[in-house]
mmCIF file of C-alpha atoms in Angstrom:
data_model
loop_
_atom_site.group_PDB
_atom_site.id
_atom_site.type_symbol
_atom_site.label_atom_id
_atom_site.label_comp_id
_atom_site.label_asym_id
_atom_site.label_seq_id
_atom_site.Cartn_x
_atom_site.Cartn_y
_atom_site.Cartn_z
ATOM 1 C CA MET A 14 -37.736 85.997 -5.273
ATOM 2 C CA PRO A 15 -41.470 86.817 -5.306
ATOM 3 C CA LEU A 16 -42.243 83.190 -4.379
ATOM 4 C CA ARG A 17 -39.888 83.368 -1.387
ATOM 5 C CA ALA A 18 -41.432 86.682 -0.274
ATOM 6 C CA ASN A 19 -44.910 85.179 -0.499
ATOM 7 C CA PHE A 20 -43.774 82.214 1.561
ATOM 8 C CA ILE A 21 -42.345 84.476 4.272
ATOM 9 C CA PHE A 22 -45.543 86.571 4.286
ATOM 10 C CA ILE A 23 -47.677 83.446 4.760
ATOM 11 C CA ILE A 24 -45.451 82.261 7.628
ATOM 12 C CA LEU A 25 -45.642 85.677 9.363
ATOM 13 C CA LEU A 26 -49.404 85.804 8.845
ATOM 14 C CA PHE A 27 -49.793 82.347 10.402
ATOM 15 C CA PHE A 28 -47.691 83.247 13.446
ATOM 16 C CA GLY A 29 -49.560 86.557 13.798
ATOM 17 C CA MET A 30 -52.926 84.793 13.831
ATOM 18 C CA ALA A 31 -51.649 82.223 16.305
ATOM 19 C CA LEU A 32 -50.274 84.938 18.617
ATOM 20 C CA SER A 33 -53.555 86.888 18.437
ATOM 21 C CA GLY A 34 -55.462 83.753 19.370
ATOM 22 C CA LEU A 35 -53.233 83.132 22.373
ATOM 23 C CA ILE A 36 -53.606 86.716 23.576
ATOM 24 C CA TYR A 37 -57.406 86.534 23.183
ATOM 25 C CA LEU A 38 -57.554 83.205 25.011
ATOM 26 C CA SER A 39 -55.319 84.449 27.825
ATOM 27 C CA THR A 40 -57.367 87.607 28.271
ATOM 28 C CA ASN A 41 -60.650 85.714 28.417
ATOM 29 C CA VAL A 42 -59.255 83.122 30.819
ATOM 30 C CA ARG A 43 -58.130 85.926 33.147
ATOM 31 C CA SER A 44 -61.533 87.601 32.807
ATOM 32 C CA CYS A 45 -63.373 84.364 33.559
ATOM 33 C CA SER A 46 -61.018 83.681 36.470
ATOM 34 C CA GLN A 47 -61.650 87.148 37.899
ATOM 35 C CA GLU A 48 -65.412 86.691 37.577
ATOM 36 C CA LEU A 49 -65.096 83.319 39.319
ATOM 37 C CA ILE A 50 -63.008 84.842 42.124
ATOM 38 C CA GLU A 51 -65.550 87.620 42.626
ATOM 39 C CA GLN A 52 -68.392 85.099 42.710
ATOM 40 C CA VAL A 53 -66.556 82.953 45.261
ATOM 41 C CA PHE A 54 -65.808 86.031 47.410
ATOM 42 C CA ALA A 55 -69.422 87.154 47.244
ATOM 43 C CA THR A 56 -70.506 83.675 48.314
ATOM 44 C CA SER A 57 -67.992 83.575 51.159
ATOM 45 C CA VAL A 58 -69.370 86.738 52.762
ATOM 46 C CA ALA A 59 -73.017 85.902 52.132
ATOM 47 C CA LYS A 60 -75.349 85.936 55.120
ATOM 48 C CA PRO A 61 -79.106 85.797 55.655
ATOM 49 C CA ASN A 62 -80.770 88.607 53.709
ATOM 50 C CA THR A 63 -82.035 91.687 55.461
ATOM 51 C CA LEU A 64 -85.436 93.037 54.576
ATOM 52 C CA GLU A 65 -83.789 96.168 53.168
ATOM 53 C CA SER A 66 -81.759 94.141 50.659
ATOM 54 C CA GLN A 67 -84.863 92.281 49.494
ATOM 55 C CA ARG A 68 -86.780 95.486 48.775
ATOM 56 C CA SER A 69 -90.120 93.971 49.742
ATOM 57 C CA LEU A 70 -92.662 94.597 52.474
ATOM 58 C CA LYS A 71 -94.902 91.563 52.241
ATOM 59 C CA THR A 72 -97.907 90.704 54.377
ATOM 60 C CA SER A 73 -99.977 87.535 54.424
ATOM 61 C CA PRO A 74 -103.442 87.388 52.793
ATOM 62 C CA GLY A 75 -106.197 87.766 55.343
ATOM 63 C CA PHE A 76 -104.018 89.591 57.896
ATOM 64 C CA GLN A 77 -106.192 92.166 59.663
ATOM 65 C CA TYR A 78 -105.057 95.531 61.002
ATOM 66 C CA LYS A 79 -106.405 99.040 61.489
ATOM 67 C CA GLN A 80 -106.730 101.054 58.281
ATOM 68 C CA PRO A 81 -104.002 103.719 58.029
ATOM 69 C CA SER A 82 -105.017 107.334 57.564
ATOM 70 C CA LEU A 83 -103.569 110.158 55.498
ATOM 71 C CA LEU A 84 -105.440 112.764 57.522
ATOM 72 C CA ALA A 85 -105.040 111.746 61.162
ATOM 73 C CA GLY A 86 -101.823 111.205 63.111
ATOM 74 C CA ARG A 87 -99.198 112.977 65.216
ATOM 75 C CA ALA A 88 -99.454 116.717 64.677
ATOM 76 C CA ASP A 89 -97.027 117.686 67.463
ATOM 77 C CA VAL A 90 -93.872 116.132 66.000
ATOM 78 C CA VAL A 91 -92.127 115.741 62.650
ATOM 79 C CA SER A 92 -92.084 112.121 61.484
ATOM 80 C CA LEU A 93 -89.993 112.542 58.322
ATOM 81 C CA SER A 94 -86.511 114.007 57.932
ATOM 82 C CA PRO A 95 -85.676 116.444 55.089
ATOM 83 C CA TRP A 96 -84.035 113.535 53.215
ATOM 84 C CA LEU A 97 -87.240 111.467 53.641
ATOM 85 C CA ALA A 98 -85.991 109.113 56.345
ATOM 86 C CA PRO A 99 -88.750 108.154 58.825
ATOM 87 C CA ILE A 100 -88.487 109.435 62.401
ATOM 88 C CA ILE A 101 -90.079 106.875 64.713
ATOM 89 C CA TRP A 102 -92.449 108.159 67.393
ATOM 90 C CA GLU A 103 -95.294 106.520 69.263
ATOM 91 C CA GLY A 104 -98.346 106.714 67.045
ATOM 92 C CA THR A 105 -96.446 106.658 63.739
ATOM 93 C CA PHE A 106 -96.384 102.876 63.209
ATOM 94 C CA ASN A 107 -98.506 99.765 63.742
ATOM 95 C CA PRO A 108 -96.435 97.327 65.854
ATOM 96 C CA THR A 109 -98.502 94.274 64.943
ATOM 97 C CA LEU A 110 -98.259 95.002 61.227
ATOM 98 C CA ILE A 111 -94.537 95.738 61.149
ATOM 99 C CA ASP A 112 -93.721 92.675 63.277
ATOM 100 C CA SER A 113 -95.678 90.473 60.871
ATOM 101 C CA ILE A 114 -93.578 91.805 57.965
ATOM 102 C CA TYR A 115 -90.189 91.251 59.593
ATOM 103 C CA LYS A 116 -90.966 87.912 61.241
ATOM 104 C CA GLN A 117 -91.272 86.297 57.815
ATOM 105 C CA HIS A 118 -87.511 86.718 57.295
ATOM 106 C CA ASN A 119 -86.126 84.829 60.321
ATOM 107 C CA ILE A 120 -83.752 87.647 61.208
ATOM 108 C CA THR A 121 -81.223 87.888 64.031
ATOM 109 C CA ILE A 122 -80.217 91.127 65.737
ATOM 110 C CA ALA A 123 -76.721 91.199 67.224
ATOM 111 C CA THR A 124 -76.587 93.547 70.212
ATOM 112 C CA THR A 125 -73.378 94.762 71.813
ATOM 113 C CA VAL A 126 -72.938 96.194 75.282
ATOM 114 C CA PHE A 127 -69.808 97.123 77.270
ATOM 115 C CA ALA A 128 -69.622 96.799 81.066
ATOM 116 C CA LEU A 129 -66.203 97.604 82.511
ATOM 117 C CA GLY A 130 -65.274 98.412 86.088
ATOM 118 C CA LYS A 131 -68.178 99.556 88.221
ATOM 119 C CA TYR A 132 -70.503 99.595 85.209
ATOM 120 C CA THR A 133 -71.165 95.884 85.797
ATOM 121 C CA ARG A 134 -73.695 96.978 88.420
ATOM 122 C CA PHE A 135 -76.047 98.021 85.604
ATOM 123 C CA LEU A 136 -76.049 94.641 83.864
ATOM 124 C CA LYS A 137 -78.898 93.004 85.774
ATOM 125 C CA ASP A 138 -81.423 95.763 85.072
ATOM 126 C CA PHE A 139 -80.252 96.101 81.477
ATOM 127 C CA LEU A 140 -80.553 92.403 80.642
ATOM 128 C CA GLU A 141 -83.740 91.724 82.589
ATOM 129 C CA SER A 142 -85.545 94.712 81.120
ATOM 130 C CA ALA A 143 -84.246 93.870 77.638
ATOM 131 C CA GLU A 144 -85.681 90.384 77.893
ATOM 132 C CA GLU A 145 -89.041 91.941 78.706
ATOM 133 C CA HIS A 146 -89.125 94.586 75.954
ATOM 134 C CA TYR A 147 -86.308 94.222 73.384
ATOM 135 C CA PHE A 148 -87.117 92.463 70.096
ATOM 136 C CA VAL A 149 -89.482 90.021 71.758
ATOM 137 C CA GLY A 150 -90.242 87.204 69.305
ATOM 138 C CA PHE A 151 -87.104 87.801 67.213
ATOM 139 C CA GLY A 152 -83.636 86.285 67.316
ATOM 140 C CA VAL A 153 -81.250 88.286 69.517
ATOM 141 C CA HIS A 154 -77.588 87.563 70.265
ATOM 142 C CA TYR A 155 -76.131 89.781 72.986
ATOM 143 C CA TYR A 156 -72.360 90.279 72.929
ATOM 144 C CA LEU A 157 -71.233 91.522 76.334
ATOM 145 C CA PHE A 158 -67.711 92.913 76.652
ATOM 146 C CA THR A 159 -66.447 93.139 80.226
ATOM 147 C CA ASP A 160 -63.274 92.989 82.304
ATOM 148 C CA GLN A 161 -65.159 91.036 84.982
ATOM 149 C CA PRO A 162 -66.932 87.996 83.497
ATOM 150 C CA GLU A 163 -67.536 86.672 86.981
ATOM 151 C CA ALA A 164 -69.750 89.688 87.727
ATOM 152 C CA VAL A 165 -72.210 88.955 84.902
ATOM 153 C CA PRO A 166 -75.559 88.013 86.499
ATOM 154 C CA GLU A 167 -77.551 84.978 85.461
ATOM 155 C CA VAL A 168 -80.566 86.196 83.519
ATOM 156 C CA LYS A 169 -83.043 83.851 81.884
ATOM 157 C CA MET A 170 -83.009 84.383 78.118
ATOM 158 C CA GLY A 171 -86.206 84.303 76.089
ATOM 159 C CA LYS A 172 -86.810 82.108 73.062
ATOM 160 C CA ASN A 173 -84.122 82.618 70.379
ATOM 161 C CA HIS A 174 -82.221 85.003 72.668
ATOM 162 C CA ARG A 175 -78.693 84.207 73.835
ATOM 163 C CA LEU A 176 -75.764 85.887 75.572
ATOM 164 C CA THR A 177 -72.054 85.644 74.787
ATOM 165 C CA VAL A 178 -69.570 87.150 77.273
ATOM 166 C CA ARG A 179 -66.163 88.357 76.040
ATOM 167 C CA LYS A 180 -63.381 89.442 78.369
ATOM 168 C CA VAL A 181 -61.561 92.664 77.539
ATOM 169 C CA PRO A 182 -58.770 94.491 79.425
ATOM 170 C CA SER A 183 -59.545 97.041 82.109
ATOM 171 C CA LEU A 184 -58.810 100.676 81.289
ATOM 172 C CA ASP A 185 -57.970 103.600 83.553
ATOM 173 C CA ARG A 186 -59.843 106.299 81.618
ATOM 174 C CA TRP A 187 -63.555 106.155 80.837
ATOM 175 C CA GLN A 188 -62.781 108.149 77.687
ATOM 176 C CA ASP A 189 -60.581 105.299 76.434
ATOM 177 C CA ILE A 190 -63.314 102.781 77.212
ATOM 178 C CA SER A 191 -65.761 104.879 75.240
ATOM 179 C CA MET A 192 -63.504 105.455 72.241
ATOM 180 C CA GLY A 193 -62.193 101.886 72.119
ATOM 181 C CA ARG A 194 -65.618 100.478 71.318
ATOM 182 C CA MET A 195 -65.435 101.373 67.625
ATOM 183 C CA GLU A 196 -62.381 99.198 66.993
ATOM 184 C CA ILE A 197 -63.890 96.226 68.854
ATOM 185 C CA LEU A 198 -67.183 96.550 66.986
ATOM 186 C CA GLU A 199 -65.446 96.817 63.619
ATOM 187 C CA LYS A 200 -63.493 93.627 64.287
ATOM 188 C CA LEU A 201 -66.505 91.737 65.678
ATOM 189 C CA ILE A 202 -68.586 92.459 62.580
ATOM 190 C CA ALA A 203 -65.826 91.549 60.137
ATOM 191 C CA ASP A 204 -64.639 88.394 61.921
ATOM 192 C CA GLU A 205 -67.890 86.879 63.176
ATOM 193 C CA LEU A 206 -71.192 88.555 62.552
ATOM 194 C CA MET A 207 -71.346 88.580 58.745
ATOM 195 C CA HIS A 208 -72.485 84.948 58.835
ATOM 196 C CA GLU A 209 -74.486 85.094 62.052
ATOM 197 C CA ALA A 210 -76.765 88.150 62.069
ATOM 198 C CA ASN A 211 -78.718 90.533 59.863
ATOM 199 C CA TYR A 212 -78.693 93.701 61.959
ATOM 200 C CA ILE A 213 -76.720 95.081 64.881
ATOM 201 C CA PHE A 214 -77.479 97.584 67.640
ATOM 202 C CA CYS A 215 -74.803 99.031 69.921
ATOM 203 C CA LEU A 216 -76.220 100.074 73.310
ATOM 204 C CA ASP A 217 -74.902 101.585 76.542
ATOM 205 C CA VAL A 218 -75.175 99.400 79.650
ATOM 206 C CA ASP A 219 -76.187 102.109 82.160
ATOM 207 C CA THR A 220 -79.687 101.980 80.735
ATOM 208 C CA LYS A 221 -83.019 100.252 81.214
ATOM 209 C CA PHE A 222 -85.907 99.331 78.932
ATOM 210 C CA TYR A 223 -89.363 100.514 79.934
ATOM 211 C CA GLY A 224 -91.331 99.813 76.749
ATOM 212 C CA ARG A 225 -91.268 98.108 73.388
ATOM 213 C CA TRP A 226 -88.140 98.313 71.238
ATOM 214 C CA GLY A 227 -88.925 96.232 68.181
ATOM 215 C CA SER A 228 -88.848 95.800 64.425
ATOM 216 C CA GLU A 229 -89.910 99.396 63.811
ATOM 217 C CA THR A 230 -86.295 100.344 64.635
ATOM 218 C CA LEU A 231 -84.680 98.207 61.922
ATOM 219 C CA GLY A 232 -83.080 99.899 58.951
ATOM 220 C CA ASN A 233 -79.868 100.206 56.946
ATOM 221 C CA LEU A 234 -78.387 102.979 59.110
ATOM 222 C CA VAL A 235 -80.194 103.979 62.294
ATOM 223 C CA GLY A 236 -79.441 106.975 64.501
ATOM 224 C CA VAL A 237 -81.076 107.926 67.795
ATOM 225 C CA ILE A 238 -81.777 111.615 68.465
ATOM 226 C CA HIS A 239 -80.189 112.811 71.711
ATOM 227 C CA PRO A 240 -82.758 113.455 74.486
ATOM 228 C CA TRP A 241 -81.128 116.635 75.762
ATOM 229 C CA LEU A 242 -80.861 118.436 72.441
ATOM 230 C CA PHE A 243 -83.820 117.258 70.363
ATOM 231 C CA ASP A 244 -85.582 120.625 70.558
ATOM 232 C CA TYR A 245 -82.480 122.851 70.352
ATOM 233 C CA PRO A 246 -81.232 124.858 67.347
ATOM 234 C CA ARG A 247 -78.118 123.463 65.633
ATOM 235 C CA GLU A 248 -76.018 126.353 66.942
ATOM 236 C CA SER A 249 -76.464 124.868 70.429
ATOM 237 C CA PHE A 250 -75.380 121.348 69.466
ATOM 238 C CA THR A 251 -72.199 120.228 71.203
ATOM 239 C CA TYR A 252 -70.419 119.276 67.978
ATOM 240 C CA GLU A 253 -66.634 119.292 67.805
ATOM 241 C CA ARG A 254 -65.831 122.831 66.597
ATOM 242 C CA ARG A 255 -62.021 122.657 66.366
ATOM 243 C CA PRO A 256 -60.872 122.258 62.751
ATOM 244 C CA GLU A 257 -57.854 120.277 63.947
ATOM 245 C CA SER A 258 -60.097 117.324 64.839
ATOM 246 C CA LYS A 259 -61.433 114.830 62.315
ATOM 247 C CA ALA A 260 -64.783 115.202 64.083
ATOM 248 C CA PHE A 261 -64.977 118.915 63.161
ATOM 249 C CA ILE A 262 -68.385 120.217 62.061
ATOM 250 C CA PRO A 263 -68.499 123.893 61.036
ATOM 251 C CA VAL A 264 -71.006 126.297 62.550
ATOM 252 C CA GLY A 265 -74.047 126.463 60.305
ATOM 253 C CA GLU A 266 -73.978 122.743 59.446
ATOM 254 C CA GLY A 267 -75.810 119.884 61.123
ATOM 255 C CA ASP A 268 -79.171 118.126 61.052
ATOM 256 C CA TYR A 269 -79.792 116.608 64.477
ATOM 257 C CA TYR A 270 -77.574 115.739 67.417
ATOM 258 C CA TYR A 271 -77.290 111.966 67.764
ATOM 259 C CA THR A 272 -76.417 109.972 70.863
ATOM 260 C CA ALA A 273 -73.639 107.378 70.815
ATOM 261 C CA ALA A 274 -75.472 105.418 73.522
ATOM 262 C CA ALA A 275 -77.582 103.712 70.861
ATOM 263 C CA PHE A 276 -77.099 103.266 67.127
ATOM 264 C CA GLY A 277 -77.479 100.422 64.664
ATOM 265 C CA GLY A 278 -78.297 99.114 61.222
ATOM 266 C CA THR A 279 -77.219 96.394 58.821
ATOM 267 C CA LEU A 280 -73.838 94.797 59.345
ATOM 268 C CA GLU A 281 -72.379 96.353 56.196
ATOM 269 C CA GLU A 282 -73.407 99.872 57.181
ATOM 270 C CA ILE A 283 -72.272 99.624 60.800
ATOM 271 C CA HIS A 284 -68.972 98.072 59.766
ATOM 272 C CA ARG A 285 -68.419 101.074 57.479
ATOM 273 C CA LEU A 286 -69.396 103.473 60.293
ATOM 274 C CA THR A 287 -67.172 101.877 62.947
ATOM 275 C CA LYS A 288 -64.219 101.618 60.563
ATOM 276 C CA THR A 289 -64.488 105.302 59.632
ATOM 277 C CA CYS A 290 -64.860 106.447 63.244
ATOM 278 C CA ARG A 291 -61.959 104.236 64.353
ATOM 279 C CA GLU A 292 -59.703 105.680 61.644
ATOM 280 C CA GLN A 293 -60.664 109.239 62.568
ATOM 281 C CA LEU A 294 -60.182 108.587 66.289
ATOM 282 C CA ASN A 295 -56.705 107.219 65.536
ATOM 283 C CA ALA A 296 -55.871 110.239 63.376
ATOM 284 C CA ASP A 297 -56.912 112.564 66.201
ATOM 285 C CA HIS A 298 -54.810 110.578 68.660
ATOM 286 C CA GLU A 299 -51.753 110.893 66.423
ATOM 287 C CA ASN A 300 -52.345 114.662 66.351
ATOM 288 C CA SER A 301 -52.719 114.794 70.150
ATOM 289 C CA ILE A 302 -56.342 115.919 70.049
ATOM 290 C CA GLU A 303 -59.428 114.383 71.632
ATOM 291 C CA ALA A 304 -62.870 115.359 70.339
ATOM 292 C CA ILE A 305 -65.111 117.064 72.855
ATOM 293 C CA TRP A 306 -67.481 114.098 73.216
ATOM 294 C CA HIS A 307 -65.063 111.421 72.037
ATOM 295 C CA GLU A 308 -66.660 108.760 69.810
ATOM 296 C CA GLU A 309 -70.022 110.562 69.929
ATOM 297 C CA SER A 310 -68.453 113.549 68.196
ATOM 298 C CA HIS A 311 -67.117 111.310 65.440
ATOM 299 C CA LEU A 312 -70.483 109.537 65.172
ATOM 300 C CA ASN A 313 -72.215 112.877 64.626
ATOM 301 C CA LYS A 314 -69.694 113.802 61.942
ATOM 302 C CA TYR A 315 -70.369 110.479 60.194
ATOM 303 C CA PHE A 316 -74.156 110.866 60.366
ATOM 304 C CA LEU A 317 -73.981 114.395 58.997
ATOM 305 C CA TYR A 318 -72.413 113.258 55.731
ATOM 306 C CA ASN A 319 -73.813 109.710 55.674
ATOM 307 C CA LYS A 320 -77.485 110.299 56.399
ATOM 308 C CA PRO A 321 -79.272 107.708 58.547
ATOM 309 C CA THR A 322 -82.035 105.873 56.710
ATOM 310 C CA LYS A 323 -84.123 105.776 59.874
ATOM 311 C CA LEU A 324 -84.123 108.011 62.952
ATOM 312 C CA LEU A 325 -85.402 107.027 66.378
ATOM 313 C CA SER A 326 -87.010 109.731 68.494
ATOM 314 C CA PRO A 327 -85.857 110.388 72.085
ATOM 315 C CA GLU A 328 -88.420 107.768 73.192
ATOM 316 C CA TYR A 329 -85.632 105.329 72.330
ATOM 317 C CA LEU A 330 -83.056 106.965 74.595
ATOM 318 C CA TRP A 331 -84.386 109.169 77.352
ATOM 319 C CA ARG A 332 -82.686 110.027 80.642
ATOM 320 C CA ASP A 333 -84.194 109.356 84.029
ATOM 321 C CA ILE A 334 -82.998 112.790 85.182
ATOM 322 C CA ASN A 335 -84.698 114.597 82.270
ATOM 323 C CA ILE A 336 -87.757 116.682 82.917
ATOM 324 C CA SER A 337 -90.854 115.518 81.081
ATOM 325 C CA ALA A 338 -91.615 116.679 77.550
ATOM 326 C CA GLY A 339 -95.042 116.803 75.985
ATOM 327 C CA GLN A 340 -93.839 115.136 72.792
ATOM 328 C CA ILE A 341 -92.649 112.049 74.690
ATOM 329 C CA LYS A 342 -95.744 109.841 74.974
ATOM 330 C CA ILE A 343 -93.780 106.778 76.089
ATOM 331 C CA ILE A 344 -90.263 106.156 77.395
ATOM 332 C CA ARG A 345 -88.977 102.974 75.791
ATOM 333 C CA PHE A 346 -85.310 103.061 76.788
ATOM 334 C CA SER A 347 -83.549 105.367 79.207
ATOM 335 C CA HIS A 348 -80.228 106.122 80.841
ATOM 336 C CA VAL A 349 -80.566 105.467 84.562
ATOM 337 C CA ALA A 350 -79.634 108.110 87.102
ATOM 338 C CA LYS A 351 -76.097 107.616 88.445
ATOM 339 C CA ASN A 352 -73.208 109.426 90.062
ATOM 340 C CA ASN A 353 -70.622 109.720 87.267
ATOM 341 C CA ALA A 354 -67.864 110.588 89.720
ATOM 342 C CA GLU A 355 -68.511 107.349 91.573
ATOM 343 C CA VAL A 356 -68.708 104.895 88.643
ATOM 344 C CA ARG A 357 -66.198 106.391 86.195
ATOM 345 C CA PRO A 358 -62.566 105.498 86.923
ATOM 346 C CA ASN A 359 -61.162 109.002 86.346
ATOM 347 C CA ALA A 360 -64.234 111.244 86.546
#
């Protein structure tokens, strides 16, 4: 009897060890498979590195530029946000130096613009002035969304600049045109741009460039301070104040008021922004509410709780109807004067 018991014990011990080995092997195979899947996925979405992801600001030996100063500079404006993000003004950067840093990385900036209905009339000035001032010397791929491809003017593109025209349906309400951009941008980034560009800027078409817009504007998440409200207290900002809206910002909160006419950053960050704004716009629509300034209200809500890593001063989006301001030493980009009632379909 003891011999039989010992025999059974040995058999059970053998099967136990074998089962443990199989479980261990299975677990490690699954783990290795998961690691392999993650590596393959990471490779599939890889694109050219942005400077931000490389965490380096390299210059070439022998490159000459004016010595920076800790004691002299702009004393009439703030050039750093409370969360230590730079605010870009004329006189706060060296264009030659910063171009030399970014040009080493062979980057491409995707740039989207929407021209529907009568807004096609602004395309010629926008594109021609962009080719004179916008990321000169860098790769730029314009994506133009329009309901009238035949109305797109022929504009000579500079070196490494190109234009792609995409047809989109006409819409009866300018509000729908404005709010629909977020969904189109989200899809464009996810489906195409991850392999083709490093950064993206989303710009309004009823605008014109008057001065340099270059590598000083690049960053992970870039907001442009609205020209009408840059010197106003937060209580005067036209945030969405109704709690029923997903764009709601309570009184007493807010940093700056940002324009939706220009924003940008890395593809990952702008995909996250557009996806969030699109989801919140849809939620508002389901609740039969429309934020006071449509997608701009949702953009401001996003920027409040997801701080931009770089802010562009109103030099980068002025308005031709604005009175002058002493802080504005140069107008780089501006909305052109227009009759809204004449160009907007339901104004």
